[in-house]
PDB file of C-alpha atoms in Angstrom:
ATOM      1  CA  UNK V   1      -0.060  -0.030  -0.304  1.00 52.00           C
ATOM      2  CA  UNK V   2       0.723   3.792  -0.151  1.00 67.00           C
ATOM      3  CA  UNK V   3       1.774   3.977   3.616  1.00 80.00           C
ATOM      4  CA  UNK V   4       1.625   1.796   6.654  1.00 85.00           C
ATOM      5  CA  UNK V   5      -1.350   0.941   7.876  1.00 91.00           C
ATOM      6  CA  UNK V   6      -2.507  -0.210  11.326  1.00 92.00           C
ATOM      7  CA  UNK V   7      -5.885  -2.107  12.415  1.00 95.00           C
ATOM      8  CA  UNK V   8      -7.685  -1.404  14.795  1.00 94.00           C
ATOM      9  CA  UNK V   9      -7.219   2.430  15.293  1.00 88.00           C
ATOM     10  CA  UNK V  10      -8.701   1.887  18.688  1.00 91.00           C
ATOM     11  CA  UNK V  11      -9.422  -0.951  20.949  1.00 95.00           C
ATOM     12  CA  UNK V  12     -10.947  -1.061  24.512  1.00 97.00           C
ATOM     13  CA  UNK V  13     -10.549  -4.463  25.979  1.00 98.00           C
ATOM     14  CA  UNK V  14     -11.531  -6.000  29.294  1.00 97.00           C
ATOM     15  CA  UNK V  15      -8.714  -6.599  31.578  1.00 98.00           C
ATOM     16  CA  UNK V  16      -7.196 -10.570  30.955  1.00 98.00           C
ATOM     17  CA  UNK V  17      -8.580 -10.565  27.317  1.00 98.00           C
ATOM     18  CA  UNK V  18      -6.257 -11.162  24.398  1.00 98.00           C
ATOM     19  CA  UNK V  19      -5.998  -8.758  21.668  1.00 98.00           C
ATOM     20  CA  UNK V  20      -4.241  -8.833  18.327  1.00 98.00           C
ATOM     21  CA  UNK V  21      -2.780  -5.776  16.671  1.00 98.00           C
ATOM     22  CA  UNK V  22      -2.396  -5.671  13.187  1.00 97.00           C
ATOM     23  CA  UNK V  23       0.330  -3.978  10.682  1.00 97.00           C
ATOM     24  CA  UNK V  24       0.476  -3.835   7.148  1.00 95.00           C
ATOM     25  CA  UNK V  25       3.659  -2.398   6.179  1.00 92.00           C
ATOM     26  CA  UNK V  26       4.566  -0.399   2.911  1.00 87.00           C
ATOM     27  CA  UNK V  27       5.243  -3.233   0.176  1.00 88.00           C
ATOM     28  CA  UNK V  28       8.759  -4.278  -0.235  1.00 86.00           C
ATOM     29  CA  UNK V  29       9.908  -3.017   3.327  1.00 86.00           C
ATOM     30  CA  UNK V  30      12.226  -5.617   4.520  1.00 87.00           C
ATOM     31  CA  UNK V  31      12.345  -4.004   7.972  1.00 85.00           C
ATOM     32  CA  UNK V  32       9.073  -3.557  10.755  1.00 89.00           C
ATOM     33  CA  UNK V  33       9.319  -2.230  14.228  1.00 87.00           C
ATOM     34  CA  UNK V  34       6.897  -2.424  16.960  1.00 91.00           C
ATOM     35  CA  UNK V  35       6.881   0.409  19.633  1.00 87.00           C
ATOM     36  CA  UNK V  36       5.008   1.741  22.203  1.00 87.00           C
ATOM     37  CA  UNK V  37       4.163   4.830  23.828  1.00 77.00           C
ATOM     38  CA  UNK V  38       2.187   5.116  27.367  1.00 78.00           C
ATOM     39  CA  UNK V  39       0.824   7.754  28.859  1.00 71.00           C
ATOM     40  CA  UNK V  40       3.572  10.080  29.927  1.00 59.00           C
ATOM     41  CA  UNK V  41       6.244   7.974  28.523  1.00 63.00           C
ATOM     42  CA  UNK V  42       8.397   8.131  25.547  1.00 59.00           C
ATOM     43  CA  UNK V  43       8.373   5.618  22.553  1.00 67.00           C
ATOM     44  CA  UNK V  44       9.496   2.357  23.931  1.00 78.00           C
ATOM     45  CA  UNK V  45      10.966  -0.581  21.390  1.00 80.00           C
ATOM     46  CA  UNK V  46       8.959  -4.044  21.232  1.00 90.00           C
ATOM     47  CA  UNK V  47      10.334  -5.863  18.539  1.00 90.00           C
ATOM     48  CA  UNK V  48      12.081  -5.621  15.614  1.00 86.00           C
ATOM     49  CA  UNK V  49      11.943  -8.068  11.951  1.00 89.00           C
ATOM     50  CA  UNK V  50      14.313  -7.801   9.317  1.00 86.00           C
ATOM     51  CA  UNK V  51      13.475 -10.152   6.478  1.00 85.00           C
ATOM     52  CA  UNK V  52      13.676 -13.742   6.813  1.00 84.00           C
ATOM     53  CA  UNK V  53      16.278 -13.158  10.076  1.00 86.00           C
ATOM     54  CA  UNK V  54      15.039 -14.008  13.693  1.00 87.00           C
ATOM     55  CA  UNK V  55      13.712 -11.124  15.195  1.00 89.00           C
ATOM     56  CA  UNK V  56      15.026  -8.957  18.184  1.00 86.00           C
ATOM     57  CA  UNK V  57      12.439  -9.661  20.695  1.00 88.00           C
ATOM     58  CA  UNK V  58      14.611  -7.786  23.540  1.00 85.00           C
ATOM     59  CA  UNK V  59      12.281  -4.932  23.848  1.00 86.00           C
ATOM     60  CA  UNK V  60       8.738  -7.317  24.636  1.00 92.00           C
ATOM     61  CA  UNK V  61       7.770  -6.575  28.191  1.00 92.00           C
ATOM     62  CA  UNK V  62       6.433 -10.015  29.333  1.00 95.00           C
ATOM     63  CA  UNK V  63       5.839 -13.221  27.768  1.00 96.00           C
ATOM     64  CA  UNK V  64       2.406 -12.140  27.485  1.00 98.00           C
ATOM     65  CA  UNK V  65       3.627 -10.356  24.117  1.00 98.00           C
ATOM     66  CA  UNK V  66       4.533 -12.002  21.116  1.00 97.00           C
ATOM     67  CA  UNK V  67       4.571 -11.013  17.449  1.00 96.00           C
ATOM     68  CA  UNK V  68       4.661 -12.538  14.369  1.00 95.00           C
ATOM     69  CA  UNK V  69       5.437 -11.335  10.668  1.00 94.00           C
ATOM     70  CA  UNK V  70       3.735 -13.980   7.713  1.00 85.00           C
ATOM     71  CA  UNK V  71       5.574 -13.897   4.759  1.00 82.00           C
ATOM     72  CA  UNK V  72       7.542 -11.053   5.276  1.00 77.00           C
ATOM     73  CA  UNK V  73       5.003  -8.788   5.119  1.00 90.00           C
ATOM     74  CA  UNK V  74       1.855  -8.342   7.495  1.00 95.00           C
ATOM     75  CA  UNK V  75       2.852  -8.396  11.211  1.00 97.00           C
ATOM     76  CA  UNK V  76       0.496  -9.280  14.304  1.00 97.00           C
ATOM     77  CA  UNK V  77       1.394  -8.223  18.042  1.00 98.00           C
ATOM     78  CA  UNK V  78      -0.490 -10.138  20.270  1.00 98.00           C
ATOM     79  CA  UNK V  79      -1.151  -8.982  23.774  1.00 98.00           C
ATOM     80  CA  UNK V  80      -2.168 -11.519  26.067  1.00 98.00           C
ATOM     81  CA  UNK V  81      -4.058 -11.679  29.375  1.00 98.00           C
ATOM     82  CA  UNK V  82      -4.225  -7.883  29.065  1.00 98.00           C
ATOM     83  CA  UNK V  83      -3.407  -5.942  31.908  1.00 97.00           C
ATOM     84  CA  UNK V  84      -4.218  -2.062  32.658  1.00 96.00           C
ATOM     85  CA  UNK V  85      -0.540  -1.354  32.060  1.00 94.00           C
ATOM     86  CA  UNK V  86      -0.538  -2.845  28.554  1.00 96.00           C
ATOM     87  CA  UNK V  87      -2.972   0.552  27.781  1.00 95.00           C
ATOM     88  CA  UNK V  88      -0.696   3.010  25.101  1.00 91.00           C
ATOM     89  CA  UNK V  89      -0.737   3.601  21.571  1.00 85.00           C
ATOM     90  CA  UNK V  90       0.945   0.727  19.475  1.00 91.00           C
ATOM     91  CA  UNK V  91       3.096   2.326  16.600  1.00 87.00           C
ATOM     92  CA  UNK V  92       4.544   0.184  13.626  1.00 89.00           C
ATOM     93  CA  UNK V  93       7.058   1.113  11.232  1.00 84.00           C
ATOM     94  CA  UNK V  94       8.638  -0.044   8.228  1.00 84.00           C
ATOM     95  CA  UNK V  95      11.644   0.549   6.837  1.00 78.00           C
ATOM     96  CA  UNK V  96      13.031  -0.300   3.228  1.00 74.00           C
ATOM     97  CA  UNK V  97      16.246  -1.570   4.715  1.00 65.00           C
ATOM     98  CA  UNK V  98      17.033  -2.501   8.520  1.00 53.00           C
ATOM     99  CA  UNK V  99      20.180  -1.058   8.806  1.00 46.00           C
ATOM    100  CA  UNK V 100      22.539   1.136   6.429  1.00 35.00           C
ATOM    101  CA  UNK V 101      21.199   3.471   4.277  1.00 37.00           C
ATOM    102  CA  UNK V 102      19.971   6.705   5.053  1.00 40.00           C
ATOM    103  CA  UNK V 103      15.969   6.061   4.752  1.00 48.00           C
ATOM    104  CA  UNK V 104      14.163   6.625   7.812  1.00 56.00           C
ATOM    105  CA  UNK V 105      11.427   5.098   8.440  1.00 63.00           C
ATOM    106  CA  UNK V 106       7.651   5.438   7.859  1.00 73.00           C
ATOM    107  CA  UNK V 107       4.942   4.794  10.824  1.00 74.00           C
ATOM    108  CA  UNK V 108       1.673   3.469  10.816  1.00 80.00           C
ATOM    109  CA  UNK V 109      -1.302   6.042  12.514  1.00 75.00           C
ATOM    110  CA  UNK V 110      -0.610   3.778  15.714  1.00 84.00           C
ATOM    111  CA  UNK V 111      -3.729   1.341  17.363  1.00 90.00           C
ATOM    112  CA  UNK V 112      -4.993   3.095  20.624  1.00 89.00           C
ATOM    113  CA  UNK V 113      -5.203   0.361  23.211  1.00 94.00           C
ATOM    114  CA  UNK V 114      -7.320   0.886  26.417  1.00 95.00           C
ATOM    115  CA  UNK V 115      -7.617  -2.133  28.843  1.00 97.00           C
ATOM    116  CA  UNK V 116     -10.411  -1.457  31.583  1.00 97.00           C
TER     117      UNK V 116
ATOM    118  CA  UNK Y   1      19.455  -0.448  23.285  1.00 42.00           C
ATOM    119  CA  UNK Y   2      21.483   2.675  22.573  1.00 53.00           C
ATOM    120  CA  UNK Y   3      20.904   5.725  25.254  1.00 76.00           C
ATOM    121  CA  UNK Y   4      19.024   8.172  23.259  1.00 84.00           C
ATOM    122  CA  UNK Y   5      18.116  11.020  25.026  1.00 87.00           C
ATOM    123  CA  UNK Y   6      16.062  14.248  24.673  1.00 89.00           C
ATOM    124  CA  UNK Y   7      15.697  16.981  26.468  1.00 91.00           C
ATOM    125  CA  UNK Y   8      14.018  18.998  27.803  1.00 91.00           C
ATOM    126  CA  UNK Y   9      10.946  16.517  27.969  1.00 84.00           C
ATOM    127  CA  UNK Y  10       8.119  19.003  27.680  1.00 86.00           C
ATOM    128  CA  UNK Y  11       8.336  22.684  26.747  1.00 90.00           C
ATOM    129  CA  UNK Y  12       5.814  25.778  26.797  1.00 94.00           C
ATOM    130  CA  UNK Y  13       6.233  28.643  24.872  1.00 97.00           C
ATOM    131  CA  UNK Y  14       4.577  31.606  23.647  1.00 97.00           C
ATOM    132  CA  UNK Y  15       3.410  32.334  19.742  1.00 98.00           C
ATOM    133  CA  UNK Y  16       6.037  33.959  18.190  1.00 97.00           C
ATOM    134  CA  UNK Y  17       8.750  32.562  20.732  1.00 97.00           C
ATOM    135  CA  UNK Y  18      12.002  30.934  19.080  1.00 97.00           C
ATOM    136  CA  UNK Y  19      12.680  27.754  21.246  1.00 97.00           C
ATOM    137  CA  UNK Y  20      15.121  25.097  20.670  1.00 96.00           C
ATOM    138  CA  UNK Y  21      15.296  21.286  21.906  1.00 94.00           C
ATOM    139  CA  UNK Y  22      18.516  18.735  22.219  1.00 96.00           C
ATOM    140  CA  UNK Y  23      18.700  15.110  21.075  1.00 96.00           C
ATOM    141  CA  UNK Y  24      21.884  13.558  22.619  1.00 95.00           C
ATOM    142  CA  UNK Y  25      23.357   9.979  21.666  1.00 91.00           C
ATOM    143  CA  UNK Y  26      26.449   7.784  21.894  1.00 87.00           C
ATOM    144  CA  UNK Y  27      28.726   8.994  19.579  1.00 83.00           C
ATOM    145  CA  UNK Y  28      30.234   5.940  18.398  1.00 80.00           C
ATOM    146  CA  UNK Y  29      28.829   3.746  15.504  1.00 78.00           C
ATOM    147  CA  UNK Y  30      27.025   6.538  13.996  1.00 83.00           C
ATOM    148  CA  UNK Y  31      25.373   6.150  10.524  1.00 82.00           C
ATOM    149  CA  UNK Y  32      22.347   9.048  10.580  1.00 85.00           C
ATOM    150  CA  UNK Y  33      20.273  11.080  12.819  1.00 90.00           C
ATOM    151  CA  UNK Y  34      16.628  11.505  12.319  1.00 87.00           C
ATOM    152  CA  UNK Y  35      13.966  13.826  13.506  1.00 91.00           C
ATOM    153  CA  UNK Y  36      10.530  13.769  13.494  1.00 87.00           C
ATOM    154  CA  UNK Y  37       7.440  15.653  14.423  1.00 89.00           C
ATOM    155  CA  UNK Y  38       4.437  13.729  15.547  1.00 79.00           C
ATOM    156  CA  UNK Y  39       1.438  15.470  16.626  1.00 73.00           C
ATOM    157  CA  UNK Y  40      -1.144  13.607  18.375  1.00 63.00           C
ATOM    158  CA  UNK Y  41      -3.362  10.831  16.692  1.00 55.00           C
ATOM    159  CA  UNK Y  42      -1.436  10.863  13.815  1.00 63.00           C
ATOM    160  CA  UNK Y  43       1.940   9.192  12.016  1.00 62.00           C
ATOM    161  CA  UNK Y  44       4.834  10.545  13.128  1.00 72.00           C
ATOM    162  CA  UNK Y  45       5.869  12.548  10.218  1.00 81.00           C
ATOM    163  CA  UNK Y  46       9.608  13.177   8.773  1.00 81.00           C
ATOM    164  CA  UNK Y  47      11.649  16.067   9.155  1.00 92.00           C
ATOM    165  CA  UNK Y  48      14.899  16.098   8.721  1.00 90.00           C
ATOM    166  CA  UNK Y  49      17.903  13.100   8.270  1.00 88.00           C
ATOM    167  CA  UNK Y  50      21.078  14.203   8.980  1.00 92.00           C
ATOM    168  CA  UNK Y  51      24.566  11.908   8.379  1.00 91.00           C
ATOM    169  CA  UNK Y  52      27.268  14.380   8.440  1.00 92.00           C
ATOM    170  CA  UNK Y  53      28.915  16.024  11.118  1.00 94.00           C
ATOM    171  CA  UNK Y  54      28.485  19.722  11.067  1.00 94.00           C
ATOM    172  CA  UNK Y  55      25.257  19.316   8.612  1.00 93.00           C
ATOM    173  CA  UNK Y  56      22.596  21.963   9.352  1.00 96.00           C
ATOM    174  CA  UNK Y  57      19.303  21.379   7.396  1.00 96.00           C
ATOM    175  CA  UNK Y  58      16.454  23.631   7.316  1.00 96.00           C
ATOM    176  CA  UNK Y  59      12.541  23.264   6.217  1.00 93.00           C
ATOM    177  CA  UNK Y  60      10.639  26.553   6.907  1.00 95.00           C
ATOM    178  CA  UNK Y  61      11.073  28.220  10.171  1.00 97.00           C
ATOM    179  CA  UNK Y  62      12.570  24.818  11.293  1.00 97.00           C
ATOM    180  CA  UNK Y  63      16.381  23.771  11.337  1.00 98.00           C
ATOM    181  CA  UNK Y  64      18.309  21.256  12.742  1.00 98.00           C
ATOM    182  CA  UNK Y  65      22.318  21.031  13.428  1.00 98.00           C
ATOM    183  CA  UNK Y  66      24.217  17.781  13.839  1.00 97.00           C
ATOM    184  CA  UNK Y  67      27.818  17.109  15.888  1.00 96.00           C
ATOM    185  CA  UNK Y  68      28.688  13.594  15.716  1.00 94.00           C
ATOM    186  CA  UNK Y  69      31.473  14.012  17.566  1.00 93.00           C
ATOM    187  CA  UNK Y  70      30.280  15.037  20.773  1.00 93.00           C
ATOM    188  CA  UNK Y  71      26.993  13.147  19.987  1.00 93.00           C
ATOM    189  CA  UNK Y  72      24.424  15.897  20.186  1.00 95.00           C
ATOM    190  CA  UNK Y  73      21.711  17.526  17.879  1.00 97.00           C
ATOM    191  CA  UNK Y  74      19.818  20.672  18.410  1.00 98.00           C
ATOM    192  CA  UNK Y  75      16.357  21.176  16.709  1.00 98.00           C
ATOM    193  CA  UNK Y  76      15.354  25.116  16.381  1.00 98.00           C
ATOM    194  CA  UNK Y  77      12.032  26.399  16.085  1.00 98.00           C
ATOM    195  CA  UNK Y  78      11.844  30.163  14.929  1.00 97.00           C
ATOM    196  CA  UNK Y  79       9.239  32.089  15.632  1.00 97.00           C
ATOM    197  CA  UNK Y  80       6.344  29.332  17.159  1.00 97.00           C
ATOM    198  CA  UNK Y  81       2.994  29.122  16.073  1.00 97.00           C
ATOM    199  CA  UNK Y  82       0.555  27.027  17.779  1.00 95.00           C
ATOM    200  CA  UNK Y  83       0.335  24.467  14.501  1.00 94.00           C
ATOM    201  CA  UNK Y  84       4.093  23.485  15.615  1.00 95.00           C
ATOM    202  CA  UNK Y  85       2.555  22.093  18.786  1.00 93.00           C
ATOM    203  CA  UNK Y  86       3.388  18.265  18.605  1.00 89.00           C
ATOM    204  CA  UNK Y  87       6.285  15.473  20.441  1.00 84.00           C
ATOM    205  CA  UNK Y  88       9.348  16.177  18.691  1.00 90.00           C
ATOM    206  CA  UNK Y  89      11.434  12.813  18.011  1.00 87.00           C
ATOM    207  CA  UNK Y  90      14.632  11.883  17.433  1.00 89.00           C
ATOM    208  CA  UNK Y  91      16.065   8.637  15.968  1.00 84.00           C
ATOM    209  CA  UNK Y  92      19.288   7.202  16.078  1.00 82.00           C
ATOM    210  CA  UNK Y  93      20.569   5.014  13.132  1.00 75.00           C
ATOM    211  CA  UNK Y  94      23.876   2.941  13.993  1.00 68.00           C
ATOM    212  CA  UNK Y  95      23.801  -0.680  14.278  1.00 60.00           C
ATOM    213  CA  UNK Y  96      20.064  -0.677  14.936  1.00 58.00           C
ATOM    214  CA  UNK Y  97      17.448   2.037  14.859  1.00 61.00           C
ATOM    215  CA  UNK Y  98      16.691   3.686  17.872  1.00 72.00           C
ATOM    216  CA  UNK Y  99      14.291   6.439  19.084  1.00 72.00           C
ATOM    217  CA  UNK Y 100      14.631   9.296  22.152  1.00 78.00           C
ATOM    218  CA  UNK Y 101      11.546   9.916  24.369  1.00 71.00           C
ATOM    219  CA  UNK Y 102      10.713  12.802  22.480  1.00 81.00           C
ATOM    220  CA  UNK Y 103      10.127  16.823  23.389  1.00 87.00           C
ATOM    221  CA  UNK Y 104       6.293  17.772  23.585  1.00 85.00           C
ATOM    222  CA  UNK Y 105       6.116  21.554  22.500  1.00 91.00           C
ATOM    223  CA  UNK Y 106       3.030  23.506  23.120  1.00 92.00           C
ATOM    224  CA  UNK Y 107       2.738  26.723  22.057  1.00 96.00           C
ATOM    225  CA  UNK Y 108       0.330  29.281  23.565  1.00 96.00           C
ATOM    226  CA  UNK Y 109      -1.566  31.904  21.210  1.00 95.00           C
TER     227      UNK Y 109
END
């Protein structure tokens, strides 16, 4: 597509439920990042996919969080047994190259997750 | 994770004032420094990509400088307007790509 698409744009869920957030990157972009921004906090790195390499999961805050990227394109971030502290804006970004190159990243518009 | 820091965390200025804020980053293993402007409920918008020590970039009333040897970049806004209100993010590209926590700017009419 023309840009990075994220869905849903807003999600309200009850504590304890599982949620799935979707990111559709720009076609051909090999690198894909998930970030989140909690209220009053900065952007927090979650996970990084680069081509067919094993993802860098070092930013995932707990084992309730997982992500996959199918066919090197669409990515799904799954949060199991959601907690109130999971409430945040979840941003996805993609880039033509993961490292090297002077190009920046294109961000999606984010998914605002509210756990009640 | 690299330590990219931005200061101040938030800033309120009067319309017409000029302002600036800082992004600091590890000076080793530098490739590029990116500045983004992020308005609430919108995607961050790329402002500048800077790669060379001493780089200066300008876009309208916004400009940025880069010092890779000491590991900092300044973003300047001249004659702030209410529409400049946003969070300004910097990101360091080395072996990885890491964002600072942003500076939230509010311009008061």
